[in-house]
PDB file of C-alpha atoms and ligand atoms in Angstrom:
ATOM      1  CA  MET A   1       0.000   0.000   0.000  1.00 33.00           C
ATOM      2  CA  ASN A   2       1.327   3.386  -0.922  1.00 34.00           C
ATOM      3  CA  ARG A   3       0.899   5.271   2.350  1.00 34.00           C
ATOM      4  CA  PRO A   4       1.319   9.021   2.456  1.00 34.00           C
ATOM      5  CA  ARG A   5       4.322  10.082   4.529  1.00 37.00           C
ATOM      6  CA  CYS A   6       3.471  11.807   7.792  1.00 38.00           C
ATOM      7  CA  ALA A   7       5.720  14.314   9.545  1.00 40.00           C
ATOM      8  CA  PRO A   8       7.768  12.632  12.312  1.00 38.00           C
ATOM      9  CA  GLY A   9       6.144  13.223  15.680  1.00 37.00           C
ATOM     10  CA  LEU A  10       2.819  14.058  14.122  1.00 40.00           C
ATOM     11  CA  ALA A  11       2.077  10.584  12.847  1.00 36.00           C
ATOM     12  CA  ALA A  12       1.795   9.328  16.444  1.00 33.00           C
ATOM     13  CA  LEU A  13      -1.122  11.636  17.212  1.00 37.00           C
ATOM     14  CA  ALA A  14      -4.335   9.823  17.958  1.00 33.00           C
ATOM     15  CA  VAL A  15      -6.127  12.244  15.695  1.00 38.00           C
ATOM     16  CA  ALA A  16      -3.780  11.572  12.801  1.00 37.00           C
ATOM     17  CA  SER A  17      -5.861  10.746   9.762  1.00 40.00           C
ATOM     18  CA  SER A  18      -5.308  10.483   6.065  1.00 35.00           C
ATOM     19  CA  PHE A  19      -6.490  14.083   5.976  1.00 40.00           C
ATOM     20  CA  LEU A  20      -3.614  15.103   8.251  1.00 42.00           C
ATOM     21  CA  CYS A  21      -1.054  13.212   6.203  1.00 40.00           C
ATOM     22  CA  PHE A  22      -2.514  14.408   2.942  1.00 38.00           C
ATOM     23  CA  LEU A  23      -1.913  18.020   3.925  1.00 45.00           C
ATOM     24  CA  SER A  24       1.492  17.296   5.418  1.00 42.00           C
ATOM     25  CA  PRO A  25       3.996  19.209   3.273  1.00 45.00           C
ATOM     26  CA  PRO A  26       7.278  17.675   2.082  1.00 43.00           C
ATOM     27  CA  GLY A  27      10.204  18.365   4.426  1.00 40.00           C
ATOM     28  CA  ALA A  28       7.815  18.797   7.334  1.00 39.00           C
ATOM     29  CA  GLU A  29      10.496  17.577   9.773  1.00 45.00           C
ATOM     30  CA  SER A  30      11.761  21.160  10.106  1.00 63.00           C
ATOM     31  CA  ALA A  31      10.165  23.465  12.692  1.00 85.00           C
ATOM     32  CA  GLY A  32       7.089  25.584  12.166  1.00 94.00           C
ATOM     33  CA  VAL A  33       4.600  22.812  11.401  1.00 97.00           C
ATOM     34  CA  PHE A  34       1.147  23.805  12.620  1.00 98.00           C
ATOM     35  CA  THR A  35      -1.489  21.168  13.345  1.00 98.00           C
ATOM     36  CA  ILE A  36      -4.951  22.625  13.864  1.00 98.00           C
ATOM     37  CA  ILE A  37      -7.421  20.279  15.553  1.00 98.00           C
ATOM     38  CA  ASN A  38     -11.174  20.636  16.052  1.00 97.00           C
ATOM     39  CA  ARG A  39     -12.338  18.800  19.184  1.00 96.00           C
ATOM     40  CA  CYS A  40     -15.524  20.849  19.369  1.00 95.00           C
ATOM     41  CA  LYS A  41     -18.831  19.078  18.797  1.00 94.00           C
ATOM     42  CA  THR A  42     -19.643  21.291  15.846  1.00 96.00           C
ATOM     43  CA  THR A  43     -17.876  22.362  12.671  1.00 98.00           C
ATOM     44  CA  ILE A  44     -15.649  25.399  13.086  1.00 98.00           C
ATOM     45  CA  TRP A  45     -14.013  27.556  10.419  1.00 98.00           C
ATOM     46  CA  PRO A  46     -10.411  28.341  11.482  1.00 98.00           C
ATOM     47  CA  ALA A  47      -8.900  31.506  10.071  1.00 98.00           C
ATOM     48  CA  ALA A  48      -5.334  32.816   9.889  1.00 98.00           C
ATOM     49  CA  THR A  49      -3.792  36.091   8.891  1.00 97.00           C
ATOM     50  CA  PRO A  50      -1.466  36.419   7.060  1.00 97.00           C
ATOM     51  CA  GLY A  51      -2.998  33.237   5.711  1.00 96.00           C
ATOM     52  CA  ASP A  52      -1.152  32.297   2.500  1.00 95.00           C
ATOM     53  CA  SER A  53       0.487  29.273   4.166  1.00 96.00           C
ATOM     54  CA  PHE A  54      -2.652  28.368   6.134  1.00 97.00           C
ATOM     55  CA  GLY A  55      -5.202  27.209   3.624  1.00 96.00           C
ATOM     56  CA  GLY A  56      -5.422  30.629   2.012  1.00 97.00           C
ATOM     57  CA  GLY A  57      -6.585  32.219   5.292  1.00 97.00           C
ATOM     58  CA  GLY A  58      -9.601  30.110   6.170  1.00 98.00           C
ATOM     59  CA  PHE A  59     -11.225  26.692   5.846  1.00 98.00           C
ATOM     60  CA  ALA A  60     -13.841  24.457   7.449  1.00 98.00           C
ATOM     61  CA  LEU A  61     -12.886  21.810  10.018  1.00 98.00           C
ATOM     62  CA  ARG A  62     -15.466  19.229  11.048  1.00 97.00           C
ATOM     63  CA  PRO A  63     -15.543  17.706  14.558  1.00 97.00           C
ATOM     64  CA  GLY A  64     -12.493  15.441  15.036  1.00 96.00           C
ATOM     65  CA  GLN A  65     -10.732  16.705  11.928  1.00 97.00           C
ATOM     66  CA  SER A  66      -7.283  18.241  11.819  1.00 98.00           C
ATOM     67  CA  ALA A  67      -5.290  20.127   9.228  1.00 98.00           C
ATOM     68  CA  VAL A  68      -1.526  20.574   8.935  1.00 98.00           C
ATOM     69  CA  PHE A  69       0.320  23.561   7.562  1.00 97.00           C
ATOM     70  CA  LYS A  70       3.920  24.732   7.354  1.00 96.00           C
ATOM     71  CA  ALA A  71       4.681  28.308   8.353  1.00 95.00           C
ATOM     72  CA  PRO A  72       6.769  30.293   5.844  1.00 93.00           C
ATOM     73  CA  ALA A  73      10.498  29.500   6.164  1.00 87.00           C
ATOM     74  CA  GLY A  74      11.495  33.138   6.677  1.00 87.00           C
ATOM     75  CA  GLY A  75       9.410  33.464   9.855  1.00 91.00           C
ATOM     76  CA  TRP A  76       5.795  34.354  10.389  1.00 95.00           C
ATOM     77  CA  SER A  77       4.010  36.819  12.600  1.00 97.00           C
ATOM     78  CA  GLY A  78       0.284  36.378  12.708  1.00 97.00           C
ATOM     79  CA  ARG A  79      -2.831  35.141  14.405  1.00 97.00           C
ATOM     80  CA  ILE A  80      -5.086  32.128  14.190  1.00 98.00           C
ATOM     81  CA  TRP A  81      -8.671  31.975  15.447  1.00 98.00           C
ATOM     82  CA  GLY A  82     -11.811  29.941  15.075  1.00 98.00           C
ATOM     83  CA  ARG A  83     -15.084  31.064  13.545  1.00 98.00           C
ATOM     84  CA  THR A  84     -18.398  29.569  14.601  1.00 97.00           C
ATOM     85  CA  GLY A  85     -21.878  29.336  13.147  1.00 97.00           C
ATOM     86  CA  CYS A  86     -20.773  29.971   9.585  1.00 98.00           C
ATOM     87  CA  SER A  87     -22.606  29.418   6.364  1.00 97.00           C
ATOM     88  CA  PHE A  88     -20.638  29.762   3.137  1.00 98.00           C
ATOM     89  CA  ASP A  89     -21.779  29.184  -0.413  1.00 97.00           C
ATOM     90  CA  ALA A  90     -19.778  27.202  -2.979  1.00 96.00           C
ATOM     91  CA  SER A  91     -17.721  30.269  -3.847  1.00 97.00           C
ATOM     92  CA  GLY A  92     -16.705  30.834  -0.189  1.00 96.00           C
ATOM     93  CA  ASN A  93     -19.017  33.768   0.395  1.00 97.00           C
ATOM     94  CA  GLY A  94     -21.083  33.892   3.563  1.00 97.00           C
ATOM     95  CA  THR A  95     -21.339  34.881   7.209  1.00 95.00           C
ATOM     96  CA  CYS A  96     -20.406  33.557  10.674  1.00 97.00           C
ATOM     97  CA  ALA A  97     -21.929  34.052  14.121  1.00 96.00           C
ATOM     98  CA  THR A  98     -18.458  34.809  15.560  1.00 97.00           C
ATOM     99  CA  GLY A  99     -14.999  35.658  14.205  1.00 97.00           C
ATOM    100  CA  SER A 100     -16.017  36.564  10.669  1.00 96.00           C
ATOM    101  CA  CYS A 101     -13.713  38.608   8.434  1.00 96.00           C
ATOM    102  CA  GLY A 102     -16.264  40.263   6.206  1.00 95.00           C
ATOM    103  CA  THR A 103     -18.064  37.674   4.061  1.00 96.00           C
ATOM    104  CA  SER A 104     -15.091  35.586   2.979  1.00 97.00           C
ATOM    105  CA  LEU A 105     -14.195  31.982   3.876  1.00 98.00           C
ATOM    106  CA  ARG A 106     -10.551  32.939   3.300  1.00 97.00           C
ATOM    107  CA  CYS A 107      -9.572  35.793   5.609  1.00 97.00           C
ATOM    108  CA  GLY A 108      -7.339  38.550   4.292  1.00 95.00           C
ATOM    109  CA  ALA A 109      -7.510  40.546   7.542  1.00 92.00           C
ATOM    110  CA  SER A 110      -8.405  40.125  11.204  1.00 91.00           C
ATOM    111  CA  GLY A 111     -11.899  39.086  12.103  1.00 89.00           C
ATOM    112  CA  ALA A 112     -14.721  40.512  14.165  1.00 94.00           C
ATOM    113  CA  THR A 113     -14.455  40.507  17.951  1.00 95.00           C
ATOM    114  CA  PRO A 114     -15.140  38.981  20.441  1.00 98.00           C
ATOM    115  CA  VAL A 115     -12.740  36.232  19.486  1.00 98.00           C
ATOM    116  CA  SER A 116     -10.127  34.058  21.214  1.00 97.00           C
ATOM    117  CA  LEU A 117      -6.817  34.598  19.394  1.00 97.00           C
ATOM    118  CA  ALA A 118      -3.708  32.423  19.112  1.00 98.00           C
ATOM    119  CA  GLU A 119      -0.852  34.825  18.353  1.00 98.00           C
ATOM    120  CA  PHE A 120       2.606  33.945  17.015  1.00 98.00           C
ATOM    121  CA  THR A 121       5.867  35.632  16.175  1.00 97.00           C
ATOM    122  CA  LEU A 122       8.142  32.977  14.690  1.00 96.00           C
ATOM    123  CA  ALA A 123      11.815  33.754  14.145  1.00 91.00           C
ATOM    124  CA  SER A 124      14.963  31.720  13.534  1.00 87.00           C
ATOM    125  CA  ASP A 125      16.340  32.225  17.061  1.00 90.00           C
ATOM    126  CA  ARG A 126      13.108  31.921  19.053  1.00 93.00           C
ATOM    127  CA  ASP A 127       9.356  32.097  18.775  1.00 96.00           C
ATOM    128  CA  PHE A 128       6.886  34.019  20.910  1.00 97.00           C
ATOM    129  CA  TYR A 129       3.337  32.763  21.245  1.00 98.00           C
ATOM    130  CA  ASP A 130       0.263  33.391  23.361  1.00 98.00           C
ATOM    131  CA  VAL A 131      -3.484  33.034  23.494  1.00 98.00           C
ATOM    132  CA  SER A 132      -5.240  36.373  23.940  1.00 97.00           C
ATOM    133  CA  LEU A 133      -8.708  37.049  25.329  1.00 97.00           C
ATOM    134  CA  VAL A 134      -8.070  40.808  25.362  1.00 96.00           C
ATOM    135  CA  ASP A 135     -10.565  41.059  22.493  1.00 95.00           C
ATOM    136  CA  GLY A 136     -12.997  38.638  24.119  1.00 97.00           C
ATOM    137  CA  PHE A 137     -13.685  34.909  23.897  1.00 98.00           C
ATOM    138  CA  ASN A 138     -15.527  32.767  21.397  1.00 97.00           C
ATOM    139  CA  LEU A 139     -13.938  29.292  21.616  1.00 97.00           C
ATOM    140  CA  PRO A 140     -11.621  27.415  24.001  1.00 96.00           C
ATOM    141  CA  VAL A 141      -8.222  27.233  22.280  1.00 97.00           C
ATOM    142  CA  THR A 142      -4.841  25.906  23.364  1.00 97.00           C
ATOM    143  CA  VAL A 143      -1.404  26.232  21.770  1.00 98.00           C
ATOM    144  CA  ARG A 144       0.953  23.374  22.576  1.00 97.00           C
ATOM    145  CA  PRO A 145       4.556  23.435  21.333  1.00 97.00           C
ATOM    146  CA  VAL A 146       6.153  20.107  20.465  1.00 96.00           C
ATOM    147  CA  ASN A 147       9.821  19.272  19.809  1.00 93.00           C
ATOM    148  CA  GLY A 148      10.867  22.756  20.978  1.00 94.00           C
ATOM    149  CA  ARG A 149      13.677  23.741  23.314  1.00 93.00           C
ATOM    150  CA  GLY A 150      14.704  26.628  25.546  1.00 90.00           C
ATOM    151  CA  GLY A 151      12.338  29.303  26.795  1.00 86.00           C
ATOM    152  CA  ASN A 152       9.259  28.054  28.573  1.00 92.00           C
ATOM    153  CA  CYS A 153       7.874  25.837  25.768  1.00 96.00           C
ATOM    154  CA  SER A 154       4.630  24.967  27.549  1.00 95.00           C
ATOM    155  CA  ALA A 155       0.951  25.034  26.695  1.00 96.00           C
ATOM    156  CA  ALA A 156      -0.879  28.362  26.467  1.00 97.00           C
ATOM    157  CA  GLY A 157      -4.588  28.999  26.377  1.00 95.00           C
ATOM    158  CA  CYS A 158      -7.573  27.456  28.029  1.00 89.00           C
ATOM    159  CA  ASP A 159      -9.475  24.424  28.949  1.00 83.00           C
ATOM    160  CA  GLY A 160     -12.467  26.357  30.230  1.00 91.00           C
ATOM    161  CA  ASP A 161     -15.401  27.698  28.247  1.00 94.00           C
ATOM    162  CA  LEU A 162     -16.274  31.304  29.065  1.00 95.00           C
ATOM    163  CA  ARG A 163     -19.479  31.026  27.080  1.00 95.00           C
ATOM    164  CA  GLN A 164     -20.794  29.081  30.069  1.00 93.00           C
ATOM    165  CA  THR A 165     -19.515  31.488  32.737  1.00 94.00           C
ATOM    166  CA  CYS A 166     -19.747  34.830  30.942  1.00 96.00           C
ATOM    167  CA  PRO A 167     -21.259  37.651  33.037  1.00 96.00           C
ATOM    168  CA  PRO A 168     -24.636  38.511  31.404  1.00 97.00           C
ATOM    169  CA  GLU A 169     -23.555  42.100  30.682  1.00 98.00           C
ATOM    170  CA  LEU A 170     -20.678  40.793  28.512  1.00 98.00           C
ATOM    171  CA  ALA A 171     -22.534  37.959  26.781  1.00 98.00           C
ATOM    172  CA  VAL A 172     -23.205  37.821  23.035  1.00 98.00           C
ATOM    173  CA  ARG A 173     -26.311  35.771  22.377  1.00 96.00           C
ATOM    174  CA  ALA A 174     -27.770  34.067  19.341  1.00 93.00           C
ATOM    175  CA  GLY A 175     -31.251  33.012  20.389  1.00 90.00           C
ATOM    176  CA  ASP A 176     -30.907  31.274  23.766  1.00 90.00           C
ATOM    177  CA  ALA A 177     -27.229  30.408  23.385  1.00 94.00           C
ATOM    178  CA  VAL A 178     -24.277  32.506  24.522  1.00 97.00           C
ATOM    179  CA  VAL A 179     -21.982  32.353  21.473  1.00 97.00           C
ATOM    180  CA  ALA A 180     -19.204  34.623  22.785  1.00 98.00           C
ATOM    181  CA  CYS A 181     -18.105  36.738  25.739  1.00 98.00           C
ATOM    182  CA  ARG A 182     -16.985  40.337  25.144  1.00 98.00           C
ATOM    183  CA  SER A 183     -14.141  41.968  27.050  1.00 97.00           C
ATOM    184  CA  ALA A 184     -14.993  44.551  29.719  1.00 97.00           C
ATOM    185  CA  CYS A 185     -12.922  47.090  27.717  1.00 97.00           C
ATOM    186  CA  ASP A 186     -15.108  46.501  24.671  1.00 96.00           C
ATOM    187  CA  VAL A 187     -18.372  46.798  26.624  1.00 97.00           C
ATOM    188  CA  PHE A 188     -17.605  49.639  29.069  1.00 98.00           C
ATOM    189  CA  ASP A 189     -14.785  51.403  27.164  1.00 97.00           C
ATOM    190  CA  THR A 190     -13.209  52.931  30.299  1.00 97.00           C
ATOM    191  CA  ASP A 191      -9.520  53.731  30.857  1.00 97.00           C
ATOM    192  CA  GLN A 192      -9.423  51.239  33.735  1.00 96.00           C
ATOM    193  CA  TYR A 193     -10.790  48.284  31.741  1.00 97.00           C
ATOM    194  CA  CYS A 194      -8.812  49.245  28.626  1.00 96.00           C
ATOM    195  CA  CYS A 195      -5.516  50.010  30.480  1.00 97.00           C
ATOM    196  CA  ARG A 196      -5.354  53.546  29.020  1.00 97.00           C
ATOM    197  CA  GLY A 197      -4.609  57.000  30.428  1.00 97.00           C
ATOM    198  CA  LYS A 198      -3.471  56.769  34.046  1.00 97.00           C
ATOM    199  CA  PHE A 199      -4.096  53.008  33.837  1.00 97.00           C
ATOM    200  CA  GLY A 200      -1.751  52.754  30.854  1.00 96.00           C
ATOM    201  CA  SER A 201       1.091  50.697  32.349  1.00 95.00           C
ATOM    202  CA  GLN A 202       1.589  47.325  33.976  1.00 94.00           C
ATOM    203  CA  PRO A 203       1.798  48.636  37.594  1.00 95.00           C
ATOM    204  CA  THR A 204      -1.239  50.900  37.223  1.00 97.00           C
ATOM    205  CA  CYS A 205      -3.531  48.425  35.436  1.00 97.00           C
ATOM    206  CA  PRO A 206      -4.107  45.495  37.787  1.00 95.00           C
ATOM    207  CA  PRO A 207      -6.604  42.713  37.089  1.00 96.00           C
ATOM    208  CA  THR A 208     -10.308  43.541  37.527  1.00 96.00           C
ATOM    209  CA  PRO A 209     -13.142  41.217  38.603  1.00 96.00           C
ATOM    210  CA  TYR A 210     -13.986  40.835  34.882  1.00 97.00           C
ATOM    211  CA  SER A 211     -10.447  39.985  33.777  1.00 96.00           C
ATOM    212  CA  LYS A 212     -10.198  37.578  36.738  1.00 95.00           C
ATOM    213  CA  ARG A 213     -13.248  35.763  35.400  1.00 94.00           C
ATOM    214  CA  PHE A 214     -11.393  35.300  32.103  1.00 96.00           C
ATOM    215  CA  LYS A 215      -8.225  34.204  33.928  1.00 95.00           C
ATOM    216  CA  ASP A 216     -10.130  31.563  35.892  1.00 92.00           C
ATOM    217  CA  ALA A 217     -11.332  29.950  32.654  1.00 91.00           C
ATOM    218  CA  CYS A 218      -8.024  30.367  30.832  1.00 94.00           C
ATOM    219  CA  PRO A 219      -5.112  30.566  33.335  1.00 94.00           C
ATOM    220  CA  THR A 220      -2.396  30.707  30.665  1.00 97.00           C
ATOM    221  CA  ALA A 221      -4.064  33.224  28.333  1.00 97.00           C
ATOM    222  CA  TYR A 222      -4.009  37.024  28.312  1.00 96.00           C
ATOM    223  CA  SER A 223      -7.059  38.170  30.287  1.00 96.00           C
ATOM    224  CA  TYR A 224      -6.168  41.877  29.965  1.00 94.00           C
ATOM    225  CA  ALA A 225      -3.471  43.961  28.286  1.00 94.00           C
ATOM    226  CA  TYR A 226      -0.702  43.698  30.934  1.00 95.00           C
ATOM    227  CA  ASP A 227      -1.093  40.011  31.710  1.00 94.00           C
ATOM    228  CA  ASP A 228       2.290  39.097  30.133  1.00 93.00           C
ATOM    229  CA  ALA A 229       3.925  37.293  33.074  1.00 93.00           C
ATOM    230  CA  SER A 230       1.582  34.302  32.992  1.00 94.00           C
ATOM    231  CA  SER A 231       0.530  34.505  29.345  1.00 96.00           C
ATOM    232  CA  LEU A 232       3.499  35.090  27.032  1.00 97.00           C
ATOM    233  CA  PHE A 233       5.640  32.097  26.097  1.00 97.00           C
ATOM    234  CA  THR A 234       8.856  31.533  24.176  1.00 97.00           C
ATOM    235  CA  CYS A 235      10.230  28.421  22.521  1.00 96.00           C
ATOM    236  CA  SER A 236      12.826  27.604  19.865  1.00 95.00           C
ATOM    237  CA  GLY A 237      12.558  25.230  16.940  1.00 93.00           C
ATOM    238  CA  ALA A 238       9.048  24.099  17.815  1.00 96.00           C
ATOM    239  CA  ASP A 239       6.069  22.792  15.932  1.00 97.00           C
ATOM    240  CA  TYR A 240       2.678  23.847  17.270  1.00 97.00           C
ATOM    241  CA  ILE A 241      -0.560  22.019  17.942  1.00 98.00           C
ATOM    242  CA  ILE A 242      -3.554  24.330  18.117  1.00 98.00           C
ATOM    243  CA  THR A 243      -6.606  22.645  19.580  1.00 97.00           C
ATOM    244  CA  PHE A 244     -10.085  24.102  19.701  1.00 97.00           C
ATOM    245  CA  CYS A 245     -12.220  22.739  22.582  1.00 96.00           C
ATOM    246  CA  ALA A 246      -9.323  20.613  23.936  1.00 93.00           C
ATOM    247  CA  SER A 247     -11.334  19.537  26.955  1.00 87.00           C
ATOM    248  CA  SER A 248     -14.308  17.448  25.865  1.00 58.00           C
ATOM    249  CA  ARG A 249     -15.843  18.390  29.213  1.00 56.00           C
ATOM    250  CA  TYR A 250     -16.710  21.726  27.672  1.00 50.00           C
ATOM    251  CA  ALA A 251     -16.855  20.946  23.973  1.00 49.00           C
ATOM    252  CA  ARG A 252     -20.087  21.713  22.231  1.00 51.00           C
TER     253      ARG A 252
HETATM  254  C1  LIG B   1     -22.032  37.371  -0.544  1.00 68.45           C
HETATM  255  O1  LIG B   1     -23.135  37.106   0.324  1.00 68.45           O
HETATM  256  C2  LIG B   1     -23.786  38.296   0.771  1.00 68.45           C
HETATM  257  C3  LIG B   1     -24.878  37.878   1.745  1.00 68.45           C
HETATM  258  O2  LIG B   1     -24.379  36.938   2.670  1.00 68.45           O
HETATM  259  C4  LIG B   1     -24.367  39.030  -0.427  1.00 68.45           C
HETATM  260  O3  LIG B   1     -24.965  40.232   0.001  1.00 68.45           O
HETATM  261  C5  LIG B   1     -23.252  39.337  -1.413  1.00 68.45           C
HETATM  262  O4  LIG B   1     -23.798  39.916  -2.582  1.00 68.45           O
HETATM  263  C6  LIG B   1     -22.494  38.088  -1.787  1.00 68.45           C
HETATM  264  N1  LIG B   1     -21.345  38.410  -2.622  1.00 68.45           N
HETATM  265  C7  LIG B   1     -20.988  37.712  -3.688  1.00 68.45           C
HETATM  266  C8  LIG B   1     -19.742  38.178  -4.387  1.00 68.45           C
HETATM  267  O5  LIG B   1     -21.611  36.747  -4.062  1.00 68.45           O
HETATM  268  C1  LIG B   2       8.206  32.740  29.591  1.00 68.45           C
HETATM  269  O1  LIG B   2       9.489  33.301  29.469  1.00 68.45           O
HETATM  270  C2  LIG B   2       9.475  34.692  29.203  1.00 68.45           C
HETATM  271  C3  LIG B   2      10.892  35.127  28.900  1.00 68.45           C
HETATM  272  O2  LIG B   2      11.763  34.772  29.932  1.00 68.45           O
HETATM  273  C4  LIG B   2       8.852  35.394  30.399  1.00 68.45           C
HETATM  274  O3  LIG B   2       8.820  36.790  30.156  1.00 68.45           O
HETATM  275  C5  LIG B   2       7.456  34.876  30.628  1.00 68.45           C
HETATM  276  O4  LIG B   2       6.902  35.437  31.785  1.00 68.45           O
HETATM  277  C6  LIG B   2       7.443  33.362  30.734  1.00 68.45           C
HETATM  278  N1  LIG B   2       6.056  32.931  30.665  1.00 68.45           N
HETATM  279  C7  LIG B   2       5.464  32.243  31.628  1.00 68.45           C
HETATM  280  C8  LIG B   2       4.061  31.895  31.399  1.00 68.45           C
HETATM  281  O5  LIG B   2       6.044  31.882  32.657  1.00 68.45           O
END
């Protein structure tokens, strides 16, 4: 049987499927391989910007599916997020309940907030990565580096689902369901919640009861602008596994 070759280290994943191997690029043993996994109970539409190396910036991922991409060799600085409740026509035109970038399946720019963001700055010496809820929350997402070294190379993001614990004044609803949770900065637009003016530095912008709610759900994600110490990670030579709804406890 003529099996497709899988990237070393990725083939052992329980989720590895012919789909994963099919998308696995040649020479994938070098760093910067991104595996995006959907463990949610519904289809999601991941998006990336700049997205040339990531399925053109957007694609559908059914429950249990994964997709593999290789970041550009010269480094990449960008963000990856998930869109929910989308409906696209055959030409990739449509709308989403959360995270949409205009009407396109393939995102050429950042999407609508609130959205949970996985952020990356990849460079030859070391990478920086984080999960940010500064612009709100729409899906649980974790970033896990594999095969990396140096820095703190550990998982960022969250296991919890803020849609279930969102304070009512921050909730975005579609019918009866809470589909996303806005940030307090977005809702109240005050200097304190947005870390502006006299709150515009790390010592003068401490956590608030709202940002603490976000931190409880996602202890290793940015819950507000100056949350670096527990939210920003570095690693060298890593591949990354980005999982939406990692904990099936919360997946829906
Ligand atoms: C895309 O869909 C929107 C409605 O969702 C519609 O208004 C628009 O005309 C469509 N654009 C194209 C290029 O088909
Ligand atoms: C990871 O390391 C960086 C650089 O030393 C540090 O600033 C950051 O606080 C560390 N992150 C965590 C979550 O410990």
